[in-house]
């Protein structure tokens, strides 16, 4: 028996100036199923979902909800059609409780939190959520915040749910819980649409997969009748090897030694406590941990961007074999030693790129001090910009395009490519494939492996545990600013990493390697 269509898009087109984000897209999502949306960066996935959720309005085409044509001109209209979108970056008020966030914005006059709490408990019992309605958001884990967002749209009566990269920063155990909830929602007749880049999760959780390429609809397939390789070929338009080749480190030598590192932020909160580890040449050291566990502060401390309260950071210069104390040096001096940091934040323009400047000028941000005259030399930065565009397949009209006009994934490629092009001796990359499509992600993995083979010491902060296990030689797990363990990536498992990620201080043992 055929399922009833929840959402049907007919010839949907959306343009931004000269950029065509979606062109004549036809797509159907049914009640009682989980539909995954796949596509490369810039393929129009998020734009399409933003039209369903009322953030954008289509230039052409029709949207049908439950078989009836719908006009969705605002998020409020979307809620009226029982559509709810859970964005990757949560829209919650930190100082409010879960219940206060859930009822916020509902036009019912004076809020009855007691009544709301009872309804929240009913929703949690129905679908298997674990949520304390009285808990403040700022005390919650990422998984708990996501639960608040999902319960919030269910509280508003959503029968169609859109989730944007819902597993990006969850542990394997948290992903299992989320998938169990999604399956119960599917059984209850909800239509669930997931935007994701993790093909293994697509194969596990979805019933059907719809693919977009360069803003156009390519087709839909039943998940049980396809493979990861076929889906990748649909996304990219050609066959892509989905393999990470990990070679043994050649003559690894200590490049960075960190001992007893402690950092306190501006609010007086200790963000790193007694962190000790060694990074070696010709090796990739992975860093795993729940978001906000101190990964950013650790890399910034090494790069001279984070004030250090106590501890040692020693760098062994491969050119001179001289030992350098990085605590005594400025960020510029540290960079000149060959230490490079590429951190991809939630706002990709917040870490070393200027949105209003073009790609060439952003290359010059790292080279202008090397000029021998008062005049800026643009040829070398322009050549570098063209090389990065070519090798990383950056979708852009040219090197003179302002960076802010590019998609998030393409901005990311420029950010990572620029640091790798600087021929570092110690390369620190955090979330370099966050939000990137599968083809671009494997390009980045290959680049990191090339750096490893050149003898570069690579510190890789990642979210995907499968990738960490396949790409890295060792993996350091951080929890609440402490090192919970360092394991051999060749023998470790996702479950072991997940347990270490959630381990408390009282449970710590001697698991460091």
PDB file of C-alpha atoms in Angstrom, residues 267-391:
ATOM      1  CA  UNK A 267      35.135  33.841  33.267  1.00  0.00           C
ATOM      2  CA  UNK A 268      37.548  32.126  35.628  1.00  0.00           C
ATOM      3  CA  UNK A 269      36.478  28.629  34.557  1.00  0.00           C
ATOM      4  CA  UNK A 270      39.188  25.999  34.160  1.00  0.00           C
ATOM      5  CA  UNK A 271      38.827  24.765  30.559  1.00  0.00           C
ATOM      6  CA  UNK A 272      41.925  22.519  30.489  1.00  0.00           C
ATOM      7  CA  UNK A 273      43.241  20.539  33.440  1.00  0.00           C
ATOM      8  CA  UNK A 274      46.532  18.608  33.608  1.00  0.00           C
ATOM      9  CA  UNK A 275      46.622  17.847  29.880  1.00  0.00           C
ATOM     10  CA  UNK A 276      49.705  15.873  28.840  1.00  0.00           C
ATOM     11  CA  UNK A 277      50.506  14.192  25.509  1.00  0.00           C
ATOM     12  CA  UNK A 278      53.078  13.924  22.724  1.00  0.00           C
ATOM     13  CA  UNK A 279      52.557  14.542  18.990  1.00  0.00           C
ATOM     14  CA  UNK A 280      55.102  12.949  16.647  1.00  0.00           C
ATOM     15  CA  UNK A 281      56.375  13.628  13.157  1.00  0.00           C
ATOM     16  CA  UNK A 282      54.892  11.547  10.346  1.00  0.00           C
ATOM     17  CA  UNK A 283      51.854  10.644  12.433  1.00  0.00           C
ATOM     18  CA  UNK A 284      48.246  11.755  12.725  1.00  0.00           C
ATOM     19  CA  UNK A 285      47.128  12.167  16.322  1.00  0.00           C
ATOM     20  CA  UNK A 286      43.353  12.250  16.515  1.00  0.00           C
ATOM     21  CA  UNK A 287      41.443  14.151  19.165  1.00  0.00           C
ATOM     22  CA  UNK A 288      37.955  12.940  20.056  1.00  0.00           C
ATOM     23  CA  UNK A 289      35.501  14.353  22.529  1.00  0.00           C
ATOM     24  CA  UNK A 290      32.030  15.734  23.018  1.00  0.00           C
ATOM     25  CA  UNK A 291      31.740  19.286  21.668  1.00  0.00           C
ATOM     26  CA  UNK A 292      33.004  21.888  24.122  1.00  0.00           C
ATOM     27  CA  UNK A 293      35.304  19.531  26.015  1.00  0.00           C
ATOM     28  CA  UNK A 294      38.361  21.748  25.557  1.00  0.00           C
ATOM     29  CA  UNK A 295      39.411  20.883  22.009  1.00  0.00           C
ATOM     30  CA  UNK A 296      39.423  24.490  20.836  1.00  0.00           C
ATOM     31  CA  UNK A 297      41.228  25.796  23.924  1.00  0.00           C
ATOM     32  CA  UNK A 298      43.907  23.108  23.549  1.00  0.00           C
ATOM     33  CA  UNK A 299      44.762  24.016  19.964  1.00  0.00           C
ATOM     34  CA  UNK A 300      44.619  27.729  20.678  1.00  0.00           C
ATOM     35  CA  UNK A 301      46.969  27.293  23.652  1.00  0.00           C
ATOM     36  CA  UNK A 302      49.506  25.552  21.399  1.00  0.00           C
ATOM     37  CA  UNK A 303      49.119  28.299  18.777  1.00  0.00           C
ATOM     38  CA  UNK A 304      49.613  31.058  21.356  1.00  0.00           C
ATOM     39  CA  UNK A 305      46.019  32.258  21.188  1.00  0.00           C
ATOM     40  CA  UNK A 306      44.907  31.018  24.616  1.00  0.00           C
ATOM     41  CA  UNK A 307      46.362  32.224  27.918  1.00  0.00           C
ATOM     42  CA  UNK A 308      48.077  29.399  29.806  1.00  0.00           C
ATOM     43  CA  UNK A 309      47.745  29.174  33.585  1.00  0.00           C
ATOM     44  CA  UNK A 310      50.354  26.451  34.095  1.00  0.00           C
ATOM     45  CA  UNK A 311      52.148  23.636  32.289  1.00  0.00           C
ATOM     46  CA  UNK A 312      54.658  23.250  29.464  1.00  0.00           C
ATOM     47  CA  UNK A 313      54.373  23.239  25.662  1.00  0.00           C
ATOM     48  CA  UNK A 314      57.634  22.192  24.055  1.00  0.00           C
ATOM     49  CA  UNK A 315      58.223  22.184  20.292  1.00  0.00           C
ATOM     50  CA  UNK A 316      61.199  20.366  18.768  1.00  0.00           C
ATOM     51  CA  UNK A 317      62.212  22.337  15.675  1.00  0.00           C
ATOM     52  CA  UNK A 318      62.967  19.793  12.884  1.00  0.00           C
ATOM     53  CA  UNK A 319      65.224  22.278  11.083  1.00  0.00           C
ATOM     54  CA  UNK A 320      67.561  22.848  14.022  1.00  0.00           C
ATOM     55  CA  UNK A 321      66.653  20.057  16.472  1.00  0.00           C
ATOM     56  CA  UNK A 322      66.404  22.895  18.952  1.00  0.00           C
ATOM     57  CA  UNK A 323      63.814  22.680  21.706  1.00  0.00           C
ATOM     58  CA  UNK A 324      61.492  25.710  21.760  1.00  0.00           C
ATOM     59  CA  UNK A 325      59.260  26.744  24.659  1.00  0.00           C
ATOM     60  CA  UNK A 326      56.060  27.915  22.957  1.00  0.00           C
ATOM     61  CA  UNK A 327      54.779  29.611  26.129  1.00  0.00           C
ATOM     62  CA  UNK A 328      57.429  32.284  25.653  1.00  0.00           C
ATOM     63  CA  UNK A 329      56.432  33.074  22.069  1.00  0.00           C
ATOM     64  CA  UNK A 330      53.830  35.176  20.283  1.00  0.00           C
ATOM     65  CA  UNK A 331      51.336  33.632  17.846  1.00  0.00           C
ATOM     66  CA  UNK A 332      53.349  35.073  14.949  1.00  0.00           C
ATOM     67  CA  UNK A 333      56.622  33.556  16.259  1.00  0.00           C
ATOM     68  CA  UNK A 334      54.894  30.200  16.693  1.00  0.00           C
ATOM     69  CA  UNK A 335      53.621  30.313  13.112  1.00  0.00           C
ATOM     70  CA  UNK A 336      57.100  31.155  11.834  1.00  0.00           C
ATOM     71  CA  UNK A 337      58.357  27.964  13.510  1.00  0.00           C
ATOM     72  CA  UNK A 338      56.021  25.991  11.254  1.00  0.00           C
ATOM     73  CA  UNK A 339      53.076  25.500  13.631  1.00  0.00           C
ATOM     74  CA  UNK A 340      49.800  26.028  11.770  1.00  0.00           C
ATOM     75  CA  UNK A 341      46.241  26.001  13.081  1.00  0.00           C
ATOM     76  CA  UNK A 342      43.144  25.541  10.935  1.00  0.00           C
ATOM     77  CA  UNK A 343      40.040  25.583  13.098  1.00  0.00           C
ATOM     78  CA  UNK A 344      36.663  25.378  11.373  1.00  0.00           C
ATOM     79  CA  UNK A 345      34.218  27.058  13.776  1.00  0.00           C
ATOM     80  CA  UNK A 346      30.415  27.151  13.512  1.00  0.00           C
ATOM     81  CA  UNK A 347      30.887  30.532  11.833  1.00  0.00           C
ATOM     82  CA  UNK A 348      33.509  29.680   9.223  1.00  0.00           C
ATOM     83  CA  UNK A 349      34.353  33.369   8.783  1.00  0.00           C
ATOM     84  CA  UNK A 350      35.291  33.582  12.449  1.00  0.00           C
ATOM     85  CA  UNK A 351      38.751  32.013  12.196  1.00  0.00           C
ATOM     86  CA  UNK A 352      41.173  33.740   9.868  1.00  0.00           C
ATOM     87  CA  UNK A 353      39.070  34.667   6.831  1.00  0.00           C
ATOM     88  CA  UNK A 354      37.539  38.055   6.037  1.00  0.00           C
ATOM     89  CA  UNK A 355      34.159  37.751   4.359  1.00  0.00           C
ATOM     90  CA  UNK A 356      34.221  40.978   2.365  1.00  0.00           C
ATOM     91  CA  UNK A 357      37.699  40.256   0.935  1.00  0.00           C
ATOM     92  CA  UNK A 358      38.141  38.077  -2.133  1.00  0.00           C
ATOM     93  CA  UNK A 359      39.951  34.740  -2.164  1.00  0.00           C
ATOM     94  CA  UNK A 360      43.291  36.190  -3.295  1.00  0.00           C
ATOM     95  CA  UNK A 361      43.250  38.833  -0.565  1.00  0.00           C
ATOM     96  CA  UNK A 362      42.518  36.158   2.022  1.00  0.00           C
ATOM     97  CA  UNK A 363      45.616  34.311   0.839  1.00  0.00           C
ATOM     98  CA  UNK A 364      47.582  37.545   1.359  1.00  0.00           C
ATOM     99  CA  UNK A 365      46.552  37.670   5.031  1.00  0.00           C
ATOM    100  CA  UNK A 366      49.201  35.009   5.675  1.00  0.00           C
ATOM    101  CA  UNK A 367      51.900  36.410   3.381  1.00  0.00           C
ATOM    102  CA  UNK A 368      51.778  40.209   3.354  1.00  0.00           C
ATOM    103  CA  UNK A 369      54.524  40.547   6.008  1.00  0.00           C
ATOM    104  CA  UNK A 370      56.966  38.752   3.729  1.00  0.00           C
ATOM    105  CA  UNK A 371      56.989  41.589   1.190  1.00  0.00           C
ATOM    106  CA  UNK A 372      60.281  43.454   0.780  1.00  0.00           C
ATOM    107  CA  UNK A 373      58.696  46.740  -0.245  1.00  0.00           C
ATOM    108  CA  UNK A 374      55.745  48.873   0.793  1.00  0.00           C
ATOM    109  CA  UNK A 375      53.779  47.524  -2.163  1.00  0.00           C
ATOM    110  CA  UNK A 376      51.768  44.314  -1.866  1.00  0.00           C
ATOM    111  CA  UNK A 377      52.664  41.562  -4.330  1.00  0.00           C
ATOM    112  CA  UNK A 378      49.514  39.769  -5.539  1.00  0.00           C
ATOM    113  CA  UNK A 379      50.815  37.246  -8.053  1.00  0.00           C
ATOM    114  CA  UNK A 380      51.865  34.547  -5.584  1.00  0.00           C
ATOM    115  CA  UNK A 381      48.659  34.774  -3.492  1.00  0.00           C
ATOM    116  CA  UNK A 382      46.614  34.711  -6.716  1.00  0.00           C
ATOM    117  CA  UNK A 383      48.465  31.596  -7.916  1.00  0.00           C
ATOM    118  CA  UNK A 384      47.865  29.957  -4.527  1.00  0.00           C
ATOM    119  CA  UNK A 385      44.167  30.867  -4.658  1.00  0.00           C
ATOM    120  CA  UNK A 386      43.860  29.305  -8.124  1.00  0.00           C
ATOM    121  CA  UNK A 387      45.692  26.176  -6.959  1.00  0.00           C
ATOM    122  CA  UNK A 388      43.361  25.700  -3.978  1.00  0.00           C
ATOM    123  CA  UNK A 389      40.297  26.307  -6.155  1.00  0.00           C
ATOM    124  CA  UNK A 390      41.513  23.685  -8.620  1.00  0.00           C
ATOM    125  CA  UNK A 391      42.765  20.992  -6.216  1.00  0.00           C
TER     126      UNK A 391
END
